[in-house]
Short mmCIF file of C-alpha atoms and ligand atoms in Angstrom, two decimals:
data_model
loop_
_atom_site.label_atom_id
_atom_site.label_comp_id
_atom_site.label_asym_id
_atom_site.label_seq_id
_atom_site.Cartn_x
_atom_site.Cartn_y
_atom_site.Cartn_z
CA MET E 1 89.82 104.30 119.18
CA TYR E 2 92.30 101.81 117.67
CA ASN E 3 93.90 101.23 114.36
CA ILE E 4 95.41 97.87 113.05
CA GLY E 5 99.07 98.01 112.08
CA VAL E 6 100.35 94.76 109.82
CA ASP E 7 103.99 94.67 108.93
CA ILE E 8 104.39 92.03 106.25
CA GLY E 9 108.04 90.76 106.04
CA GLY E 10 109.69 87.95 104.03
CA THR E 11 109.42 85.42 106.68
CA GLY E 12 107.07 86.48 109.01
CA ILE E 13 103.81 88.98 109.51
CA LYS E 14 103.40 91.05 112.70
CA ILE E 15 99.97 92.46 113.54
CA GLY E 16 99.39 94.81 116.31
CA VAL E 17 96.24 96.87 117.59
CA VAL E 18 97.64 100.34 118.23
CA ASP E 19 95.93 103.03 120.41
CA CYS E 20 96.18 106.87 119.60
CA GLU E 21 99.52 107.27 121.57
CA GLY E 22 101.25 104.71 119.33
CA LYS E 23 101.20 102.02 121.85
CA ILE E 24 100.73 98.55 120.72
CA VAL E 25 98.01 97.17 122.97
CA TYR E 26 97.41 93.64 121.57
CA ARG E 27 99.71 91.62 119.07
CA ASP E 28 99.91 88.62 117.19
CA GLN E 29 101.77 87.28 114.32
CA CYS E 30 101.89 84.45 111.52
CA SER E 31 104.71 83.15 109.38
CA THR E 32 104.54 84.54 105.53
CA ASP E 33 103.48 81.42 103.32
CA VAL E 34 105.15 82.72 100.22
CA LYS E 35 104.64 79.42 98.56
CA GLY E 36 101.09 79.51 99.30
CA GLY E 37 100.71 82.56 97.34
CA PHE E 38 98.85 85.84 97.60
CA ASP E 39 95.28 84.44 98.49
CA LYS E 40 96.67 82.26 101.31
CA ILE E 41 98.82 85.13 102.77
CA ILE E 42 95.72 87.41 103.09
CA SER E 43 93.54 84.52 104.30
CA ASP E 44 96.21 83.81 106.98
CA ILE E 45 96.22 87.62 107.88
CA ASP E 46 92.48 87.55 107.83
CA GLY E 47 92.45 84.73 110.32
CA VAL E 48 94.91 86.58 112.82
CA ILE E 49 92.94 89.79 112.80
CA ARG E 50 89.83 88.07 113.52
CA ARG E 51 91.22 86.15 116.26
CA ILE E 52 93.02 89.20 117.96
CA ILE E 53 89.61 91.13 117.70
CA LYS E 54 87.67 87.97 119.23
CA GLU E 55 90.16 87.08 122.06
CA ASN E 56 90.56 90.64 123.39
CA SER E 57 86.83 91.08 123.04
CA ILE E 58 87.59 94.44 121.00
CA ASP E 59 84.28 96.25 119.65
CA ALA E 60 85.01 96.15 115.86
CA SER E 61 83.42 99.97 115.88
CA GLN E 62 86.22 100.85 118.04
CA ILE E 63 88.82 100.19 115.08
CA GLY E 64 89.33 102.79 112.37
CA SER E 65 91.54 101.26 109.98
CA ILE E 66 93.81 98.72 108.88
CA GLY E 67 97.22 99.73 107.45
CA PHE E 68 99.87 97.57 106.03
CA GLY E 69 103.47 97.92 105.56
CA LEU E 70 104.86 95.89 102.51
CA PRO E 71 108.54 94.68 101.46
CA GLY E 72 108.03 96.46 98.09
CA TYR E 73 105.99 99.14 96.75
CA ILE E 74 102.33 99.87 96.04
CA ASP E 75 101.36 101.83 93.17
CA LYS E 76 98.71 104.43 92.56
CA ASN E 77 96.02 101.72 91.44
CA GLY E 78 96.59 99.94 94.78
CA LYS E 79 98.44 97.04 93.07
CA ALA E 80 101.33 95.70 95.30
CA ASN E 81 104.87 94.60 93.81
CA CYS E 82 107.08 92.75 96.21
CA VAL E 83 110.02 90.61 94.72
CA ASN E 84 110.45 88.45 97.99
CA LEU E 85 106.66 87.48 98.06
CA ASN E 86 106.56 86.70 94.15
CA TRP E 87 103.91 89.52 93.98
CA LYS E 88 103.74 91.28 90.64
CA LYS E 89 100.95 93.83 90.53
CA VAL E 90 98.65 91.98 92.69
CA ASP E 91 95.34 93.64 93.31
CA PHE E 92 96.13 94.52 97.05
CA ILE E 93 93.89 97.24 98.16
CA ASN E 94 90.75 95.86 96.31
CA SER E 95 91.47 92.26 98.05
CA LEU E 96 91.63 93.62 101.46
CA LYS E 97 88.76 96.00 100.90
CA ASN E 98 86.68 92.73 99.91
CA THR E 99 88.12 91.04 102.96
CA PHE E 100 87.42 93.67 105.64
CA PRO E 101 84.46 95.78 104.20
CA GLU E 102 83.95 97.24 107.48
CA PHE E 103 87.51 99.04 107.71
CA ASP E 104 89.54 101.35 106.00
CA ILE E 105 92.49 99.88 103.91
CA LEU E 106 95.74 101.64 103.60
CA ALA E 107 99.40 100.37 102.59
CA GLU E 108 102.86 101.78 101.92
CA ASN E 109 106.48 100.61 101.64
CA ASP E 110 107.71 98.98 105.07
CA ALA E 111 110.55 101.58 105.50
CA THR E 112 108.18 104.30 104.61
CA VAL E 113 105.73 103.22 107.33
CA ALA E 114 108.69 102.84 109.80
CA GLY E 115 109.85 106.42 108.84
CA LEU E 116 106.00 107.49 109.76
CA ALA E 117 106.39 106.09 113.10
CA GLU E 118 109.49 107.57 114.13
CA SER E 119 108.12 110.97 112.89
CA ARG E 120 105.13 110.70 114.97
CA PHE E 121 106.06 108.60 118.13
CA GLY E 122 109.74 108.21 117.74
CA SER E 123 113.26 109.80 117.19
CA ALA E 124 111.95 112.53 115.04
CA LYS E 125 108.66 113.24 117.21
CA ASN E 126 107.70 116.81 117.01
CA SER E 127 109.35 117.52 113.70
CA SER E 128 107.45 118.26 110.66
CA SER E 129 110.04 116.69 108.16
CA SER E 130 112.14 113.71 108.88
CA VAL E 131 114.05 110.93 106.99
CA LEU E 132 114.58 107.45 108.37
CA ILE E 133 117.56 105.27 106.91
CA THR E 134 117.41 101.79 108.04
CA LEU E 135 120.81 100.06 107.87
CA GLY E 136 120.53 96.39 107.95
CA THR E 137 121.11 93.47 105.18
CA GLY E 138 120.04 96.10 102.66
CA VAL E 139 119.51 100.07 103.22
CA GLY E 140 115.87 101.33 103.27
CA GLY E 141 114.46 104.89 103.58
CA GLY E 142 111.45 106.39 104.77
CA ILE E 143 110.44 110.10 103.96
CA VAL E 144 108.09 112.08 105.79
CA ILE E 145 107.02 115.74 104.69
CA ASN E 146 104.75 117.85 106.61
CA GLY E 147 103.81 114.76 108.83
CA ARG E 148 102.86 112.77 105.77
CA PRO E 149 104.72 109.78 104.37
CA PHE E 150 106.10 110.56 100.80
CA SER E 151 106.60 107.89 98.16
CA GLY E 152 106.37 109.90 94.98
CA ALA E 153 103.99 110.30 92.19
CA HIS E 154 104.02 106.54 91.02
CA GLY E 155 104.68 105.01 94.49
CA VAL E 156 108.42 104.17 93.77
CA GLY E 157 110.18 107.02 95.45
CA SER E 158 112.13 107.13 98.82
CA GLU E 159 114.46 104.33 97.65
CA ILE E 160 117.22 105.98 99.55
CA GLY E 161 119.21 102.51 99.34
CA HIS E 162 119.41 102.78 95.67
CA MET E 163 120.95 106.46 95.35
CA ILE E 164 124.10 106.05 93.29
CA ILE E 165 126.82 107.53 95.19
CA GLY E 166 129.97 106.17 93.69
CA GLU E 167 131.61 103.29 91.86
CA ASN E 168 131.76 99.80 93.62
CA PHE E 169 133.62 96.55 93.45
CA TYR E 170 130.43 94.65 93.20
CA ASP E 171 126.76 95.28 91.78
CA CYS E 172 123.87 95.90 93.89
CA ASN E 173 120.81 93.55 93.65
CA CYS E 174 118.72 95.82 91.77
CA GLY E 175 121.19 95.73 88.98
CA ASN E 176 122.94 98.85 89.11
CA ASN E 177 126.55 99.75 90.27
CA GLY E 178 127.19 102.31 92.97
CA CYS E 179 124.01 102.16 95.26
CA PHE E 180 124.18 103.42 98.66
CA GLU E 181 123.18 100.09 100.04
CA THR E 182 126.34 98.62 98.46
CA PHE E 183 128.52 100.78 100.59
CA CYS E 184 126.33 101.11 103.87
CA SER E 185 124.55 97.77 104.65
CA ALA E 186 125.89 95.03 106.80
CA THR E 187 126.13 93.38 103.39
CA ALA E 188 128.53 96.08 102.10
CA ILE E 189 130.75 95.81 105.62
CA ILE E 190 130.98 92.06 105.20
CA LYS E 191 131.84 92.27 101.36
CA TYR E 192 134.52 94.89 102.01
CA ALA E 193 136.00 93.08 105.01
CA GLN E 194 136.25 89.96 103.08
CA LYS E 195 137.72 91.66 99.99
CA LEU E 196 140.57 93.34 102.21
CA LEU E 197 141.26 90.23 104.05
CA SER E 198 141.55 88.14 100.68
CA GLU E 199 144.25 90.59 99.57
CA GLU E 200 148.03 89.55 99.10
CA ASN E 201 150.03 90.91 102.13
CA ALA E 202 146.72 91.67 104.15
CA PRO E 203 147.79 92.39 107.63
CA THR E 204 146.72 89.96 110.54
CA SER E 205 143.46 90.72 111.78
CA ALA E 206 141.30 90.18 115.04
CA ILE E 207 138.31 89.55 112.44
CA LEU E 208 140.09 86.35 111.37
CA ASP E 209 140.23 85.19 114.97
CA MET E 210 136.47 85.99 115.47
CA CYS E 211 135.64 84.12 112.43
CA LYS E 212 137.91 81.21 113.11
CA GLY E 213 139.67 81.81 109.83
CA ASP E 214 136.50 81.23 107.58
CA ILE E 215 135.68 84.48 106.16
CA SER E 216 132.36 83.47 105.02
CA LYS E 217 131.39 83.59 108.66
CA ILE E 218 132.11 87.15 108.96
CA ASP E 219 129.32 89.40 110.07
CA ALA E 220 128.69 93.29 110.54
CA LYS E 221 128.90 92.68 114.48
CA ILE E 222 132.43 91.11 114.06
CA VAL E 223 133.57 93.98 112.22
CA PHE E 224 132.19 96.48 114.86
CA ASP E 225 133.76 94.34 117.64
CA ALA E 226 137.25 94.09 115.84
CA TYR E 227 137.04 98.13 115.39
CA ARG E 228 136.61 98.46 119.33
CA GLN E 229 140.08 96.36 119.41
CA ASP E 230 141.59 99.06 117.34
CA ASP E 231 141.92 96.23 114.50
CA GLN E 232 143.71 97.94 111.37
CA ILE E 233 141.27 95.98 108.62
CA ALA E 234 138.23 96.88 110.86
CA LYS E 235 139.25 100.59 111.01
CA GLU E 236 139.50 100.53 107.08
CA VAL E 237 136.21 98.93 106.58
CA ILE E 238 134.29 101.30 108.90
CA ALA E 239 136.21 104.36 107.64
CA ARG E 240 134.66 103.59 104.38
CA PHE E 241 131.44 102.80 105.59
CA LYS E 242 131.25 106.07 107.46
CA LYS E 243 132.59 108.21 104.53
CA TYR E 244 129.86 106.93 102.07
CA LEU E 245 127.20 107.28 104.94
CA ALA E 246 128.17 110.76 105.22
CA ILE E 247 127.90 111.21 101.64
CA GLY E 248 124.42 109.69 101.32
CA ILE E 249 123.23 111.69 104.20
CA ALA E 250 124.65 114.99 102.46
CA ASN E 251 122.69 114.01 99.37
CA ILE E 252 119.30 114.00 101.56
CA VAL E 253 120.17 117.14 103.41
CA ASN E 254 120.99 118.79 100.12
CA THR E 255 117.88 117.58 98.33
CA LEU E 256 115.12 117.77 101.32
CA ASP E 257 116.78 119.72 104.11
CA PRO E 258 114.70 117.55 106.90
CA GLU E 259 114.74 118.62 110.35
CA VAL E 260 115.60 115.03 111.47
CA VAL E 261 117.82 111.91 109.95
CA ALA E 262 116.97 109.18 111.85
CA ILE E 263 119.30 105.94 111.48
CA GLY E 264 117.81 102.78 112.33
CA GLY E 265 118.03 98.82 111.35
CA GLY E 266 120.41 96.43 112.82
CA LEU E 267 123.60 98.27 112.38
CA SER E 268 122.23 101.10 114.43
CA LYS E 269 123.00 99.02 117.49
CA SER E 270 126.42 100.36 117.05
CA SER E 271 125.44 103.87 117.38
CA ASP E 272 128.62 104.95 119.26
CA ILE E 273 130.49 104.10 116.34
CA ILE E 274 128.27 105.46 113.84
CA LEU E 275 127.51 108.84 115.30
CA ASP E 276 130.97 109.51 116.39
CA GLY E 277 131.87 112.63 114.14
CA LEU E 278 129.44 111.70 111.61
CA LYS E 279 127.65 115.11 111.66
CA GLU E 280 130.89 117.07 110.99
CA MET E 281 131.41 114.49 108.16
CA VAL E 282 128.13 115.35 106.58
CA ARG E 283 128.86 119.02 106.96
CA GLU E 284 131.88 118.54 104.65
CA HIS E 285 129.68 117.32 101.90
CA ILE E 286 126.60 119.50 102.10
CA THR E 287 126.00 122.83 100.02
CA TYR E 288 125.49 125.47 102.55
CA LYS E 289 128.13 124.48 105.31
CA ASP E 290 127.50 127.45 107.48
CA GLU E 291 123.65 126.71 107.93
CA GLU E 292 122.20 124.71 110.81
CA PHE E 293 121.13 121.43 109.10
CA ALA E 294 119.43 118.01 110.18
CA ASP E 295 119.96 116.43 113.71
CA ILE E 296 121.08 113.12 112.75
CA LEU E 297 119.74 110.67 115.62
CA ILE E 298 119.26 106.82 116.26
CA ALA E 299 115.78 105.56 115.49
CA THR E 300 113.99 104.50 118.80
CA LEU E 301 111.07 102.43 117.95
CA GLY E 302 113.07 99.33 116.70
CA ASN E 303 111.16 96.49 115.37
CA ASP E 304 107.67 97.78 116.46
CA ALA E 305 108.12 100.92 114.01
CA GLY E 306 106.58 98.66 111.19
CA ILE E 307 103.50 97.93 113.13
CA ILE E 308 102.97 101.34 114.57
CA GLY E 309 103.81 103.22 111.24
CA ALA E 310 101.21 101.05 109.35
CA SER E 311 98.52 101.81 111.98
CA ILE E 312 98.68 105.65 111.43
CA LEU E 313 98.75 105.68 107.47
CA LYS E 314 95.30 106.99 107.59
ZN1 ZN C 401 120.50 99.21 93.98
#
């Protein structure tokens, strides 16, 4: 028996046929035709799924469900809202049921499905409750409670990246100030490094050598590399990043007390720097400091988490 997982991103759509062990046995993809609109995207997905089934001679009766991870949220009436795709209350579930009347159709936020995949087959395997935090351009969150994804009463929950955890020198894309993702994303690291380097009397920094003096070229990898060279500015940027990461995780522990907090996304490649001392930093901020609390681990499924998680939504 197989299920199909579809990971819809802002630029590309990844589709996989997944077996019961969470292994992607066939995969294909297409680009996301945002300009073509909702109907074009659905028709492209339809084409790719029919092609995978045909090319691999899969008996359609062997496929249980098609699940989708969306870069936005799906409300309780099955309507999808995705800013990057210009989707505002599009009739997602009904349209897909009309396109694929032979299969069960399910959908959830992309970070939520990635969290589900980690909980079933990845870093949080064998746990009943876990939270995935994805540290990338922004910060995403996926909450799993008793083995099921949780996105709240109205579908708009688990937006961990928009927990407000302090005052910051720039506003979040969502319009608020002080969101977790404005302290702990790659964007946050870049902006804070640029701010420190622009200050009067800023010390000289390896970051400037690596970006050839053009601070608009700084990326998070440059800052982590400079940190490894004991660079003063990089150490300040990473110290701030980790301080707020610890505060954010402490808020999650205080609220949900999950068994596992998994860290994924592009920044998790620097796991040596991120995990070093992090658990003790979190302990300083939690309420019950003498009790055991969540294991803090690095996510293991990488970019496949979206496809795998979408395939097990049923
Ligand atoms: Zn925000």
